PDB file of C-alpha atoms and ligand atoms in Angstrom:
ATOM      1  CA  UNK A   1      78.800 103.906  22.335  1.00 58.00           C
ATOM      2  CA  UNK A   2      79.830 100.380  24.124  1.00 63.00           C
ATOM      3  CA  UNK A   3      83.496 101.439  24.913  1.00 64.00           C
ATOM      4  CA  UNK A   4      82.125 104.291  26.649  1.00 64.00           C
ATOM      5  CA  UNK A   5      79.889 102.103  28.680  1.00 63.00           C
ATOM      6  CA  UNK A   6      82.614  99.806  29.375  1.00 61.00           C
ATOM      7  CA  UNK A   7      85.178 102.936  30.294  1.00 59.00           C
ATOM      8  CA  UNK A   8      82.497 104.237  32.351  1.00 59.00           C
ATOM      9  CA  UNK A   9      81.602 100.695  34.613  1.00 58.00           C
ATOM     10  CA  UNK A  10      85.410 100.554  34.898  1.00 57.00           C
ATOM     11  CA  UNK A  11      86.022 103.989  36.513  1.00 56.00           C
ATOM     12  CA  UNK A  12      83.117 103.435  38.635  1.00 56.00           C
ATOM     13  CA  UNK A  13      84.823 100.104  39.788  1.00 51.00           C
ATOM     14  CA  UNK A  14      87.922 101.700  40.008  1.00 50.00           C
ATOM     15  CA  UNK A  15      86.562 104.329  42.386  1.00 49.00           C
ATOM     16  CA  UNK A  16      84.771 102.264  44.692  1.00 48.00           C
ATOM     17  CA  UNK A  17      87.872  99.768  44.910  1.00 46.00           C
ATOM     18  CA  UNK A  18      89.982 103.064  45.575  1.00 46.00           C
ATOM     19  CA  UNK A  19      86.788 104.148  48.291  1.00 48.00           C
ATOM     20  CA  UNK A  20      86.970 100.826  49.536  1.00 62.00           C
ATOM     21  CA  UNK A  21      90.929 100.684  49.885  1.00 88.00           C
ATOM     22  CA  UNK A  22      91.493 100.758  53.729  1.00 97.00           C
ATOM     23  CA  UNK A  23      93.939 103.485  55.420  1.00 98.00           C
ATOM     24  CA  UNK A  24      96.088 101.724  58.178  1.00 98.00           C
ATOM     25  CA  UNK A  25      98.262 104.470  60.413  1.00 98.00           C
ATOM     26  CA  UNK A  26     101.546 102.706  61.664  1.00 99.00           C
ATOM     27  CA  UNK A  27     103.372 104.048  64.559  1.00 98.00           C
ATOM     28  CA  UNK A  28     107.036 102.465  64.676  1.00 98.00           C
ATOM     29  CA  UNK A  29     109.584 103.177  67.073  1.00 98.00           C
ATOM     30  CA  UNK A  30     112.334 103.688  64.858  1.00 98.00           C
ATOM     31  CA  UNK A  31     115.612 102.159  62.972  1.00 98.00           C
ATOM     32  CA  UNK A  32     117.464 101.287  65.815  1.00 98.00           C
ATOM     33  CA  UNK A  33     118.247  97.534  64.968  1.00 98.00           C
ATOM     34  CA  UNK A  34     118.449  95.641  61.321  1.00 97.00           C
ATOM     35  CA  UNK A  35     115.435  93.702  62.919  1.00 98.00           C
ATOM     36  CA  UNK A  36     113.349  96.831  63.401  1.00 98.00           C
ATOM     37  CA  UNK A  37     114.393  97.995  59.498  1.00 97.00           C
ATOM     38  CA  UNK A  38     113.396  94.806  58.324  1.00 97.00           C
ATOM     39  CA  UNK A  39     109.771  94.822  60.236  1.00 97.00           C
ATOM     40  CA  UNK A  40     109.390  98.018  58.597  1.00 98.00           C
ATOM     41  CA  UNK A  41     110.229  97.125  55.090  1.00 97.00           C
ATOM     42  CA  UNK A  42     108.210  94.076  55.377  1.00 96.00           C
ATOM     43  CA  UNK A  43     105.166  95.915  57.016  1.00 98.00           C
ATOM     44  CA  UNK A  44     105.123  97.997  53.941  1.00 98.00           C
ATOM     45  CA  UNK A  45     105.416  95.418  51.283  1.00 97.00           C
ATOM     46  CA  UNK A  46     102.519  93.735  53.124  1.00 98.00           C
ATOM     47  CA  UNK A  47     100.449  96.948  53.141  1.00 98.00           C
ATOM     48  CA  UNK A  48     101.297  97.174  49.101  1.00 98.00           C
ATOM     49  CA  UNK A  49     100.543  93.961  48.219  1.00 98.00           C
ATOM     50  CA  UNK A  50      96.613  94.424  50.324  1.00 98.00           C
ATOM     51  CA  UNK A  51      96.163  97.560  48.813  1.00 98.00           C
ATOM     52  CA  UNK A  52      96.269  99.375  52.284  1.00 98.00           C
ATOM     53  CA  UNK A  53      97.185 102.534  52.174  1.00 98.00           C
ATOM     54  CA  UNK A  54      99.984 102.720  54.998  1.00 98.00           C
ATOM     55  CA  UNK A  55     100.737 106.296  57.027  1.00 98.00           C
ATOM     56  CA  UNK A  56     103.871 105.790  58.712  1.00 98.00           C
ATOM     57  CA  UNK A  57     105.329 107.449  61.708  1.00 98.00           C
ATOM     58  CA  UNK A  58     108.805 106.976  62.858  1.00 98.00           C
ATOM     59  CA  UNK A  59     108.804 108.207  66.696  1.00 98.00           C
ATOM     60  CA  UNK A  60     112.862 108.210  66.755  1.00 98.00           C
ATOM     61  CA  UNK A  61     112.950 105.763  69.916  1.00 98.00           C
ATOM     62  CA  UNK A  62     110.207 108.449  71.896  1.00 98.00           C
ATOM     63  CA  UNK A  63     106.973 107.349  73.107  1.00 98.00           C
ATOM     64  CA  UNK A  64     105.828 111.114  73.041  1.00 98.00           C
ATOM     65  CA  UNK A  65     106.025 110.538  69.143  1.00 98.00           C
ATOM     66  CA  UNK A  66     104.176 107.566  69.073  1.00 98.00           C
ATOM     67  CA  UNK A  67     101.318 108.585  71.548  1.00 98.00           C
ATOM     68  CA  UNK A  68     101.396 112.150  69.053  1.00 98.00           C
ATOM     69  CA  UNK A  69     100.891 109.818  66.087  1.00 98.00           C
ATOM     70  CA  UNK A  70      97.930 107.626  67.572  1.00 98.00           C
ATOM     71  CA  UNK A  71      96.180 111.151  68.140  1.00 98.00           C
ATOM     72  CA  UNK A  72      96.746 112.068  64.662  1.00 98.00           C
ATOM     73  CA  UNK A  73      95.581 108.664  63.119  1.00 98.00           C
ATOM     74  CA  UNK A  74      92.702 108.903  65.219  1.00 98.00           C
ATOM     75  CA  UNK A  75      91.855 112.467  63.879  1.00 98.00           C
ATOM     76  CA  UNK A  76      92.400 111.308  60.610  1.00 98.00           C
ATOM     77  CA  UNK A  77      89.797 108.697  61.305  1.00 98.00           C
ATOM     78  CA  UNK A  78      92.208 105.785  59.749  1.00 98.00           C
ATOM     79  CA  UNK A  79      90.562 102.295  59.519  1.00 98.00           C
ATOM     80  CA  UNK A  80      92.786 100.977  61.834  1.00 98.00           C
ATOM     81  CA  UNK A  81      96.239 101.886  63.868  1.00 99.00           C
ATOM     82  CA  UNK A  82      99.694  99.508  64.187  1.00 99.00           C
ATOM     83  CA  UNK A  83     101.559 100.093  66.979  1.00 99.00           C
ATOM     84  CA  UNK A  84     104.782  98.613  67.845  1.00 98.00           C
ATOM     85  CA  UNK A  85     105.371  99.949  71.682  1.00 98.00           C
ATOM     86  CA  UNK A  86     108.750 101.196  72.594  1.00 98.00           C
ATOM     87  CA  UNK A  87     108.106 100.943  76.301  1.00 98.00           C
ATOM     88  CA  UNK A  88     105.359  98.821  78.030  1.00 98.00           C
ATOM     89  CA  UNK A  89     103.663 101.481  80.311  1.00 98.00           C
ATOM     90  CA  UNK A  90     101.966 104.721  79.455  1.00 98.00           C
ATOM     91  CA  UNK A  91      99.348 104.091  76.402  1.00 98.00           C
ATOM     92  CA  UNK A  92      96.330 103.966  78.413  1.00 98.00           C
ATOM     93  CA  UNK A  93      94.836 107.261  77.319  1.00 98.00           C
ATOM     94  CA  UNK A  94      95.922 107.360  73.724  1.00 98.00           C
ATOM     95  CA  UNK A  95      94.520 103.812  73.159  1.00 98.00           C
ATOM     96  CA  UNK A  96      91.231 104.871  74.935  1.00 98.00           C
ATOM     97  CA  UNK A  97      90.609 107.563  72.548  1.00 98.00           C
ATOM     98  CA  UNK A  98      91.578 105.118  69.300  1.00 98.00           C
ATOM     99  CA  UNK A  99      88.880 102.567  71.361  1.00 98.00           C
ATOM    100  CA  UNK A 100      86.131 105.656  71.543  1.00 98.00           C
ATOM    101  CA  UNK A 101      86.822 106.458  67.860  1.00 98.00           C
ATOM    102  CA  UNK A 102      86.209 102.859  66.913  1.00 98.00           C
ATOM    103  CA  UNK A 103      89.574 102.406  65.525  1.00 98.00           C
ATOM    104  CA  UNK A 104      91.170  98.921  66.374  1.00 98.00           C
ATOM    105  CA  UNK A 105      94.667  98.631  67.478  1.00 98.00           C
ATOM    106  CA  UNK A 106      97.038  96.197  66.902  1.00 99.00           C
ATOM    107  CA  UNK A 107     100.409  95.656  68.550  1.00 98.00           C
ATOM    108  CA  UNK A 108     103.749  94.632  67.025  1.00 98.00           C
ATOM    109  CA  UNK A 109     106.245  93.041  68.396  1.00 98.00           C
ATOM    110  CA  UNK A 110     106.275  94.416  71.790  1.00 98.00           C
ATOM    111  CA  UNK A 111     103.179  94.467  74.628  1.00 98.00           C
ATOM    112  CA  UNK A 112     101.914  97.033  76.884  1.00 98.00           C
ATOM    113  CA  UNK A 113     100.645  97.074  80.380  1.00 98.00           C
ATOM    114  CA  UNK A 114      97.440  98.379  79.020  1.00 98.00           C
ATOM    115  CA  UNK A 115      94.173  96.220  79.397  1.00 98.00           C
ATOM    116  CA  UNK A 116      93.842  93.948  76.762  1.00 98.00           C
ATOM    117  CA  UNK A 117      90.578  95.248  75.877  1.00 98.00           C
ATOM    118  CA  UNK A 118      92.313  98.758  74.374  1.00 98.00           C
ATOM    119  CA  UNK A 119      93.602  97.009  71.438  1.00 98.00           C
ATOM    120  CA  UNK A 120      92.352  94.383  69.076  1.00 98.00           C
ATOM    121  CA  UNK A 121      95.319  92.001  69.247  1.00 98.00           C
ATOM    122  CA  UNK A 122      98.886  91.722  69.498  1.00 98.00           C
ATOM    123  CA  UNK A 123     101.112  89.997  66.937  1.00 98.00           C
ATOM    124  CA  UNK A 124     104.449  88.623  68.718  1.00 98.00           C
ATOM    125  CA  UNK A 125     107.004  85.788  69.937  1.00 98.00           C
ATOM    126  CA  UNK A 126     106.936  84.592  73.304  1.00 98.00           C
ATOM    127  CA  UNK A 127     109.817  86.788  74.460  1.00 98.00           C
ATOM    128  CA  UNK A 128     110.221  85.004  78.245  1.00 98.00           C
ATOM    129  CA  UNK A 129     110.167  81.833  76.032  1.00 98.00           C
ATOM    130  CA  UNK A 130     113.018  83.598  73.635  1.00 98.00           C
ATOM    131  CA  UNK A 131     115.209  84.400  76.670  1.00 98.00           C
ATOM    132  CA  UNK A 132     115.005  80.478  77.847  1.00 98.00           C
ATOM    133  CA  UNK A 133     116.096  79.416  74.851  1.00 98.00           C
ATOM    134  CA  UNK A 134     118.822  81.678  74.619  1.00 98.00           C
ATOM    135  CA  UNK A 135     119.904  80.554  78.309  1.00 98.00           C
ATOM    136  CA  UNK A 136     119.041  76.775  77.550  1.00 98.00           C
ATOM    137  CA  UNK A 137     121.747  77.085  74.837  1.00 98.00           C
ATOM    138  CA  UNK A 138     124.236  78.292  77.033  1.00 98.00           C
ATOM    139  CA  UNK A 139     123.436  75.850  80.044  1.00 98.00           C
ATOM    140  CA  UNK A 140     124.117  73.235  77.250  1.00 98.00           C
ATOM    141  CA  UNK A 141     127.054  74.881  76.157  1.00 98.00           C
ATOM    142  CA  UNK A 142     129.046  75.041  79.262  1.00 98.00           C
ATOM    143  CA  UNK A 143     127.681  71.728  81.344  1.00 98.00           C
ATOM    144  CA  UNK A 144     129.442  72.056  84.592  1.00 97.00           C
ATOM    145  CA  UNK A 145     131.974  74.836  83.841  1.00 98.00           C
ATOM    146  CA  UNK A 146     131.980  78.073  85.981  1.00 98.00           C
ATOM    147  CA  UNK A 147     130.630  80.773  83.223  1.00 98.00           C
ATOM    148  CA  UNK A 148     130.509  84.035  84.346  1.00 98.00           C
ATOM    149  CA  UNK A 149     128.160  86.046  81.798  1.00 98.00           C
ATOM    150  CA  UNK A 150     127.541  89.852  81.131  1.00 99.00           C
ATOM    151  CA  UNK A 151     124.519  90.650  79.701  1.00 99.00           C
ATOM    152  CA  UNK A 152     123.551  93.699  77.285  1.00 99.00           C
ATOM    153  CA  UNK A 153     119.784  94.546  77.837  1.00 98.00           C
ATOM    154  CA  UNK A 154     117.326  95.961  75.649  1.00 98.00           C
ATOM    155  CA  UNK A 155     115.787  99.177  75.694  1.00 98.00           C
ATOM    156  CA  UNK A 156     115.032  99.813  79.533  1.00 98.00           C
ATOM    157  CA  UNK A 157     111.345  99.533  79.976  1.00 98.00           C
ATOM    158  CA  UNK A 158     110.092  97.729  76.742  1.00 98.00           C
ATOM    159  CA  UNK A 159     108.423  94.309  76.912  1.00 98.00           C
ATOM    160  CA  UNK A 160     111.457  92.430  75.345  1.00 98.00           C
ATOM    161  CA  UNK A 161     114.070  93.834  77.648  1.00 98.00           C
ATOM    162  CA  UNK A 162     112.129  92.750  80.892  1.00 98.00           C
ATOM    163  CA  UNK A 163     110.593  89.558  79.489  1.00 98.00           C
ATOM    164  CA  UNK A 164     114.181  88.525  77.889  1.00 98.00           C
ATOM    165  CA  UNK A 165     115.928  89.040  81.129  1.00 98.00           C
ATOM    166  CA  UNK A 166     113.011  87.075  83.214  1.00 98.00           C
ATOM    167  CA  UNK A 167     113.663  84.024  80.478  1.00 98.00           C
ATOM    168  CA  UNK A 168     117.335  83.636  80.492  1.00 99.00           C
ATOM    169  CA  UNK A 169     117.060  83.849  84.285  1.00 99.00           C
ATOM    170  CA  UNK A 170     114.436  80.810  84.567  1.00 98.00           C
ATOM    171  CA  UNK A 171     116.875  79.179  82.318  1.00 98.00           C
ATOM    172  CA  UNK A 172     120.046  79.126  84.175  1.00 98.00           C
ATOM    173  CA  UNK A 173     117.930  78.908  88.017  1.00 98.00           C
ATOM    174  CA  UNK A 174     119.717  76.156  89.528  1.00 97.00           C
ATOM    175  CA  UNK A 175     122.995  75.998  87.259  1.00 98.00           C
ATOM    176  CA  UNK A 176     124.951  77.612  90.578  1.00 98.00           C
ATOM    177  CA  UNK A 177     128.206  77.359  87.936  1.00 98.00           C
ATOM    178  CA  UNK A 178     126.394  80.054  85.818  1.00 98.00           C
ATOM    179  CA  UNK A 179     126.032  83.281  87.103  1.00 98.00           C
ATOM    180  CA  UNK A 180     125.090  87.146  85.508  1.00 98.00           C
ATOM    181  CA  UNK A 181     128.000  89.268  86.426  1.00 98.00           C
ATOM    182  CA  UNK A 182     127.231  92.622  85.146  1.00 98.00           C
ATOM    183  CA  UNK A 183     124.226  93.455  83.059  1.00 98.00           C
ATOM    184  CA  UNK A 184     123.494  96.971  81.686  1.00 98.00           C
ATOM    185  CA  UNK A 185     120.995  98.407  78.737  1.00 98.00           C
ATOM    186  CA  UNK A 186     122.699  98.970  74.911  1.00 98.00           C
ATOM    187  CA  UNK A 187     119.391 100.025  74.081  1.00 98.00           C
ATOM    188  CA  UNK A 188     119.317  97.557  70.990  1.00 98.00           C
ATOM    189  CA  UNK A 189     121.838  99.192  68.849  1.00 98.00           C
ATOM    190  CA  UNK A 190     124.887  97.993  67.866  1.00 98.00           C
ATOM    191  CA  UNK A 191     127.026 101.240  68.869  1.00 98.00           C
ATOM    192  CA  UNK A 192     125.571 101.031  72.690  1.00 98.00           C
ATOM    193  CA  UNK A 193     126.149  97.574  72.447  1.00 98.00           C
ATOM    194  CA  UNK A 194     129.724  98.165  71.930  1.00 98.00           C
ATOM    195  CA  UNK A 195     130.418 100.901  74.502  1.00 98.00           C
ATOM    196  CA  UNK A 196     128.618  98.686  76.922  1.00 99.00           C
ATOM    197  CA  UNK A 197     131.058  95.782  75.996  1.00 99.00           C
ATOM    198  CA  UNK A 198     134.293  97.832  76.131  1.00 98.00           C
ATOM    199  CA  UNK A 199     132.985  98.999  79.889  1.00 98.00           C
ATOM    200  CA  UNK A 200     132.587  95.339  80.728  1.00 98.00           C
ATOM    201  CA  UNK A 201     135.478  94.206  79.536  1.00 98.00           C
ATOM    202  CA  UNK A 202     137.702  96.628  81.328  1.00 98.00           C
ATOM    203  CA  UNK A 203     135.715  95.652  84.659  1.00 98.00           C
ATOM    204  CA  UNK A 204     136.499  92.218  83.867  1.00 97.00           C
ATOM    205  CA  UNK A 205     140.000  91.743  83.689  1.00 97.00           C
ATOM    206  CA  UNK A 206     140.240  92.745  80.168  1.00 97.00           C
ATOM    207  CA  UNK A 207     137.967  90.091  79.489  1.00 97.00           C
ATOM    208  CA  UNK A 208     139.738  87.101  80.932  1.00 97.00           C
ATOM    209  CA  UNK A 209     137.020  86.865  83.770  1.00 97.00           C
ATOM    210  CA  UNK A 210     133.905  86.833  81.076  1.00 98.00           C
ATOM    211  CA  UNK A 211     132.841  83.201  79.569  1.00 98.00           C
ATOM    212  CA  UNK A 212     130.088  84.753  78.001  1.00 99.00           C
ATOM    213  CA  UNK A 213     127.761  87.521  77.081  1.00 99.00           C
ATOM    214  CA  UNK A 214     124.061  87.349  76.443  1.00 99.00           C
ATOM    215  CA  UNK A 215     122.430  89.948  74.430  1.00 99.00           C
ATOM    216  CA  UNK A 216     119.081  90.947  74.197  1.00 98.00           C
ATOM    217  CA  UNK A 217     119.340  91.467  70.249  1.00 98.00           C
ATOM    218  CA  UNK A 218     121.704  90.374  67.909  1.00 98.00           C
ATOM    219  CA  UNK A 219     122.680  94.179  66.650  1.00 98.00           C
ATOM    220  CA  UNK A 220     124.065  94.832  70.358  1.00 99.00           C
ATOM    221  CA  UNK A 221     125.914  91.423  70.133  1.00 99.00           C
ATOM    222  CA  UNK A 222     127.524  92.866  66.689  1.00 98.00           C
ATOM    223  CA  UNK A 223     128.997  96.125  68.552  1.00 98.00           C
ATOM    224  CA  UNK A 224     129.932  93.742  71.463  1.00 99.00           C
ATOM    225  CA  UNK A 225     132.100  91.783  69.015  1.00 99.00           C
ATOM    226  CA  UNK A 226     133.724  94.551  67.643  1.00 98.00           C
ATOM    227  CA  UNK A 227     134.872  95.277  71.382  1.00 98.00           C
ATOM    228  CA  UNK A 228     136.006  92.122  71.840  1.00 98.00           C
ATOM    229  CA  UNK A 229     138.401  91.667  68.938  1.00 98.00           C
ATOM    230  CA  UNK A 230     140.035  95.242  70.085  1.00 98.00           C
ATOM    231  CA  UNK A 231     140.541  93.735  73.366  1.00 98.00           C
ATOM    232  CA  UNK A 232     142.692  91.077  71.955  1.00 98.00           C
ATOM    233  CA  UNK A 233     139.995  88.608  72.682  1.00 98.00           C
ATOM    234  CA  UNK A 234     138.403  86.135  70.535  1.00 98.00           C
ATOM    235  CA  UNK A 235     134.561  86.265  70.255  1.00 98.00           C
ATOM    236  CA  UNK A 236     133.011  83.305  69.944  1.00 98.00           C
ATOM    237  CA  UNK A 237     135.592  81.244  71.242  1.00 98.00           C
ATOM    238  CA  UNK A 238     137.647  83.162  74.108  1.00 98.00           C
ATOM    239  CA  UNK A 239     133.675  84.484  74.844  1.00 98.00           C
ATOM    240  CA  UNK A 240     130.787  82.906  73.884  1.00 99.00           C
ATOM    241  CA  UNK A 241     127.641  84.734  72.337  1.00 99.00           C
ATOM    242  CA  UNK A 242     124.332  84.174  72.391  1.00 99.00           C
ATOM    243  CA  UNK A 243     121.555  86.423  70.883  1.00 99.00           C
ATOM    244  CA  UNK A 244     118.128  87.035  69.692  1.00 98.00           C
ATOM    245  CA  UNK A 245     116.938  88.177  66.195  1.00 98.00           C
ATOM    246  CA  UNK A 246     118.523  85.986  63.660  1.00 98.00           C
ATOM    247  CA  UNK A 247     119.536  89.078  61.383  1.00 98.00           C
ATOM    248  CA  UNK A 248     122.320  88.428  58.272  1.00 98.00           C
ATOM    249  CA  UNK A 249     124.885  89.917  59.803  1.00 98.00           C
ATOM    250  CA  UNK A 250     124.958  87.948  62.783  1.00 98.00           C
ATOM    251  CA  UNK A 251     124.503  84.704  60.859  1.00 98.00           C
ATOM    252  CA  UNK A 252     127.750  86.040  58.971  1.00 98.00           C
ATOM    253  CA  UNK A 253     129.797  86.363  62.715  1.00 98.00           C
ATOM    254  CA  UNK A 254     128.377  82.794  63.479  1.00 98.00           C
ATOM    255  CA  UNK A 255     129.962  81.755  60.056  1.00 98.00           C
ATOM    256  CA  UNK A 256     133.140  83.446  60.783  1.00 98.00           C
ATOM    257  CA  UNK A 257     133.231  81.210  64.175  1.00 98.00           C
ATOM    258  CA  UNK A 258     132.521  84.746  65.948  1.00 98.00           C
ATOM    259  CA  UNK A 259     129.027  84.448  67.565  1.00 98.00           C
ATOM    260  CA  UNK A 260     127.334  80.808  68.757  1.00 98.00           C
ATOM    261  CA  UNK A 261     123.921  81.090  68.723  1.00 99.00           C
ATOM    262  CA  UNK A 262     120.629  83.313  67.860  1.00 98.00           C
ATOM    263  CA  UNK A 263     117.079  82.594  68.781  1.00 98.00           C
ATOM    264  CA  UNK A 264     114.892  83.805  65.614  1.00 98.00           C
ATOM    265  CA  UNK A 265     112.211  86.605  65.774  1.00 98.00           C
ATOM    266  CA  UNK A 266     110.350  86.799  61.804  1.00 96.00           C
ATOM    267  CA  UNK A 267     110.333  90.372  61.189  1.00 97.00           C
ATOM    268  CA  UNK A 268     107.193  89.618  59.205  1.00 96.00           C
ATOM    269  CA  UNK A 269     104.261  90.553  62.323  1.00 98.00           C
ATOM    270  CA  UNK A 270     102.317  92.585  59.759  1.00 98.00           C
ATOM    271  CA  UNK A 271     101.222  89.620  57.812  1.00 98.00           C
ATOM    272  CA  UNK A 272      99.317  88.028  60.709  1.00 98.00           C
ATOM    273  CA  UNK A 273      98.305  91.668  61.519  1.00 98.00           C
ATOM    274  CA  UNK A 274      96.497  92.355  58.507  1.00 98.00           C
ATOM    275  CA  UNK A 275      95.305  88.833  58.070  1.00 98.00           C
ATOM    276  CA  UNK A 276      93.266  89.748  61.273  1.00 98.00           C
ATOM    277  CA  UNK A 277      92.438  93.278  60.278  1.00 98.00           C
ATOM    278  CA  UNK A 278      90.895  92.034  57.173  1.00 98.00           C
ATOM    279  CA  UNK A 279      88.885  89.675  58.743  1.00 98.00           C
ATOM    280  CA  UNK A 280      87.921  91.995  61.276  1.00 98.00           C
ATOM    281  CA  UNK A 281      86.801  94.422  58.739  1.00 98.00           C
ATOM    282  CA  UNK A 282      85.062  92.237  56.679  1.00 97.00           C
ATOM    283  CA  UNK A 283      82.550  90.558  59.654  1.00 97.00           C
ATOM    284  CA  UNK A 284      83.590  91.792  62.640  1.00 97.00           C
ATOM    285  CA  UNK A 285      85.693  88.535  63.278  1.00 98.00           C
ATOM    286  CA  UNK A 286      87.302  88.680  66.534  1.00 98.00           C
ATOM    287  CA  UNK A 287      90.892  87.529  66.591  1.00 98.00           C
ATOM    288  CA  UNK A 288      92.684  85.914  69.471  1.00 98.00           C
ATOM    289  CA  UNK A 289      94.322  88.565  72.130  1.00 98.00           C
ATOM    290  CA  UNK A 290      97.713  87.304  71.036  1.00 98.00           C
ATOM    291  CA  UNK A 291      98.851  86.089  67.818  1.00 98.00           C
ATOM    292  CA  UNK A 292     102.318  84.249  68.613  1.00 98.00           C
ATOM    293  CA  UNK A 293     105.173  83.833  66.061  1.00 97.00           C
ATOM    294  CA  UNK A 294     107.705  81.098  66.646  1.00 96.00           C
ATOM    295  CA  UNK A 295     110.990  81.310  68.297  1.00 97.00           C
ATOM    296  CA  UNK A 296     113.655  78.976  66.910  1.00 97.00           C
ATOM    297  CA  UNK A 297     117.399  78.344  67.879  1.00 98.00           C
ATOM    298  CA  UNK A 298     120.118  78.930  65.294  1.00 98.00           C
ATOM    299  CA  UNK A 299     123.642  77.771  66.001  1.00 98.00           C
ATOM    300  CA  UNK A 300     126.783  77.149  64.027  1.00 97.00           C
ATOM    301  CA  UNK A 301     125.483  73.609  63.034  1.00 97.00           C
ATOM    302  CA  UNK A 302     122.593  75.432  60.854  1.00 98.00           C
ATOM    303  CA  UNK A 303     124.237  76.926  58.115  1.00 98.00           C
ATOM    304  CA  UNK A 304     124.699  80.519  59.221  1.00 98.00           C
ATOM    305  CA  UNK A 305     126.316  81.444  56.120  1.00 97.00           C
ATOM    306  CA  UNK A 306     123.221  79.988  54.178  1.00 97.00           C
ATOM    307  CA  UNK A 307     120.862  81.717  56.768  1.00 97.00           C
ATOM    308  CA  UNK A 308     122.476  85.382  56.130  1.00 97.00           C
ATOM    309  CA  UNK A 309     121.489  84.788  52.248  1.00 95.00           C
ATOM    310  CA  UNK A 310     118.110  83.564  52.663  1.00 94.00           C
ATOM    311  CA  UNK A 311     117.109  86.551  55.180  1.00 91.00           C
ATOM    312  CA  UNK A 312     118.721  89.181  52.645  1.00 86.00           C
ATOM    313  CA  UNK A 313     116.080  88.244  50.674  1.00 78.00           C
ATOM    314  CA  UNK A 314     113.352  88.724  53.282  1.00 80.00           C
ATOM    315  CA  UNK A 315     113.605  92.374  53.800  1.00 77.00           C
ATOM    316  CA  UNK A 316     117.010  92.801  55.289  1.00 88.00           C
TER     317      UNK A 316
HETATM  318  C1  GZL B 401     111.654  92.086  69.626  1.00 82.89           C
HETATM  319  C2  GZL B 401     111.571  93.527  69.345  1.00 82.89           C
HETATM  320  C3  GZL B 401     112.913  94.270  69.504  1.00 82.89           C
HETATM  321  C4  GZL B 401     114.118  93.151  68.514  1.00 82.89           C
HETATM  322  C5  GZL B 401     115.235  94.417  68.491  1.00 82.89           C
HETATM  323  O1  GZL B 401     109.976  91.834  69.715  1.00 82.89           O
HETATM  324  O2  GZL B 401     110.804  94.788  69.489  1.00 82.89           O
HETATM  325  O3  GZL B 401     112.978  95.604  69.165  1.00 82.89           O
HETATM  326  O4  GZL B 401     114.548  92.517  69.322  1.00 82.89           O
HETATM  327  C6  GZL B 401     114.528  95.692  68.091  1.00 82.89           C
HETATM  328  O5  GZL B 401     116.618  94.108  67.377  1.00 82.89           O
HETATM  329  O6  GZL B 401     115.089  97.015  68.596  1.00 82.89           O
END
């Protein structure tokens, strides 16, 4: 009799726990870079560790797919929505629908131009500062030597592409020896980074007139490194390379002397996001509108081979 009672209590407890398990919809941009893939892996890990039922949607880089996913999550009556917004504009109506349904939205790694009363909080780095750190490294590295820079920009209209461009320009302002001579989007991917770098090399005397590459993410830089080598030049010395993300493959290029510096962006945006949501669900605690992650510079002096290894266990 006693074991029947215990079994029944356990069953009720389990049911209650299952019933209280929160459901979160996650609209992810896609898998355009190693960093993005790591963010997805870590978000799923974090949800599993916290007993959160994660509904994952891959938008294949299309805003319309993200908007459709948000609407579907609202229709399902999820307890919260995570959104990594592919571009900064065009979100008001979808976010208003979530707000009208009392579903909190947390932005991951990118920002939107919408009013901040349309989302609970945003977790991400200071994207302008990242560009300033990258530009600051180049200013230190070249001193007063003339340096013609080519720039591989991120996805057009995305907050990282806009802000990382701004930050780099802030850093080189007043250093007239450093000039950005070509700038084009590589859409955060290796393949387009390689393609655009090939066109830069052709346009700049086979690369002889290029002093440095600034890439808005490591993956475009890894593609560009391939193009530089195929042009018979030495990446990391003939052409200096600075980028952002701090992914293992880029650290391996740094260890080989083929890249020079990167600015770290943690792929674990979900940890702070779920912390904020759990506090909000528990007693309505309102988080700050922006939860900032750090942006640390790594150079060849910072054990890049070891950093590559360490990150492989981090979801990359
Ligand atoms: C930046 C993030 C960017 C990464 C890229 O916060 O949105 O998107 O730097 C990714 O690797 O494509």
